[in-house]
XYZ file of C-alpha atoms in Angstrom:
97
model
C -18.078 7.907 10.869
C -15.211 5.937 12.386
C -12.596 7.581 14.656
C -9.849 6.512 12.225
C -11.494 8.658 9.537
C -11.405 11.772 11.741
C -7.950 11.450 13.367
C -5.485 11.091 10.491
C -2.050 11.114 12.171
C -0.153 12.536 15.154
C 2.047 15.604 14.774
C 5.577 14.778 15.959
C 7.460 18.058 16.296
C 9.600 19.681 18.989
C 6.693 21.834 20.100
C 4.473 18.762 20.148
C 6.942 16.895 22.370
C 6.920 19.743 24.910
C 3.212 19.222 25.607
C 3.412 15.460 26.250
C 4.399 15.964 29.906
C 1.302 18.168 30.432
C -0.969 15.683 28.570
C -1.350 17.965 25.545
C -1.233 16.181 22.184
C -1.418 17.367 18.569
C -3.071 15.507 15.685
C -3.799 16.133 12.014
C -7.559 15.742 11.598
C -10.091 15.716 8.790
C -10.796 19.256 7.577
C -14.556 18.983 8.005
C -14.399 17.602 11.574
C -15.599 19.822 14.412
C -14.351 19.910 18.014
C -17.068 17.613 19.347
C -16.350 14.957 16.723
C -12.613 15.176 17.477
C -13.224 14.786 21.219
C -15.410 11.708 20.723
C -12.928 10.168 18.262
C -9.987 10.590 20.673
C -11.921 9.042 23.554
C -12.939 6.076 21.364
C -9.497 5.471 19.846
C -7.579 5.557 23.127
C -9.279 3.678 25.980
C -9.319 5.379 29.382
C -8.635 8.868 27.998
C -10.814 11.829 29.031
C -10.551 14.970 26.899
C -10.577 18.324 28.682
C -10.449 20.661 25.673
C -9.870 20.699 21.915
C -8.381 23.618 19.977
C -8.295 23.513 16.175
C -6.101 25.290 13.629
C -6.628 25.373 9.869
C -3.229 25.581 8.160
C -3.466 26.993 4.640
C -1.415 25.323 1.933
C 1.870 26.966 0.970
C 2.708 28.189 -2.515
C 5.327 25.931 -4.092
C 7.054 26.394 -7.421
C 8.988 24.018 -9.626
C 10.321 25.786 -12.676
C 7.466 27.661 -14.313
C 4.777 25.626 -12.632
C 3.359 26.686 -9.326
C 0.666 25.354 -7.051
C -0.376 25.039 -3.449
C 0.242 22.225 -0.992
C -2.923 20.812 0.582
C -4.674 22.743 3.361
C -4.693 20.766 6.605
C -6.374 21.011 9.981
C -4.619 20.363 13.287
C -6.230 19.635 16.641
C -4.487 20.332 19.942
C -6.072 18.027 22.528
C -5.648 18.560 26.278
C -6.519 15.691 28.600
C -7.945 15.918 32.113
C -5.600 15.506 35.093
C -7.224 12.231 36.203
C -7.039 10.812 32.663
C -4.382 8.298 31.759
C -1.853 9.455 29.128
C -1.846 8.196 25.553
C 0.609 5.284 25.394
C 1.715 6.000 21.820
C 3.279 9.293 22.880
C 4.804 7.875 26.082
C 7.049 5.587 24.076
C 8.436 8.592 22.176
C 9.523 10.777 25.080
């Protein structure tokens, strides 16, 4: 499986921006991916990055209604990735802060 299949997109929120200075980044990942797969995918996608820890959160879909019809938004999985102190930061996030 390719790293691009596991890491879907970065999460760009105010809380996500607060962690950039401490080398903590948040990504939306594939729901079936485990922490080891996420760690390997991050290290392959971004050269020179060493992952310290990975925390995952499964976010259940919210109930949405439009008129009489109701349904749920898709369930997603987020990964909060902390890098080691001697690791270089991810350049994509440096351009944002």
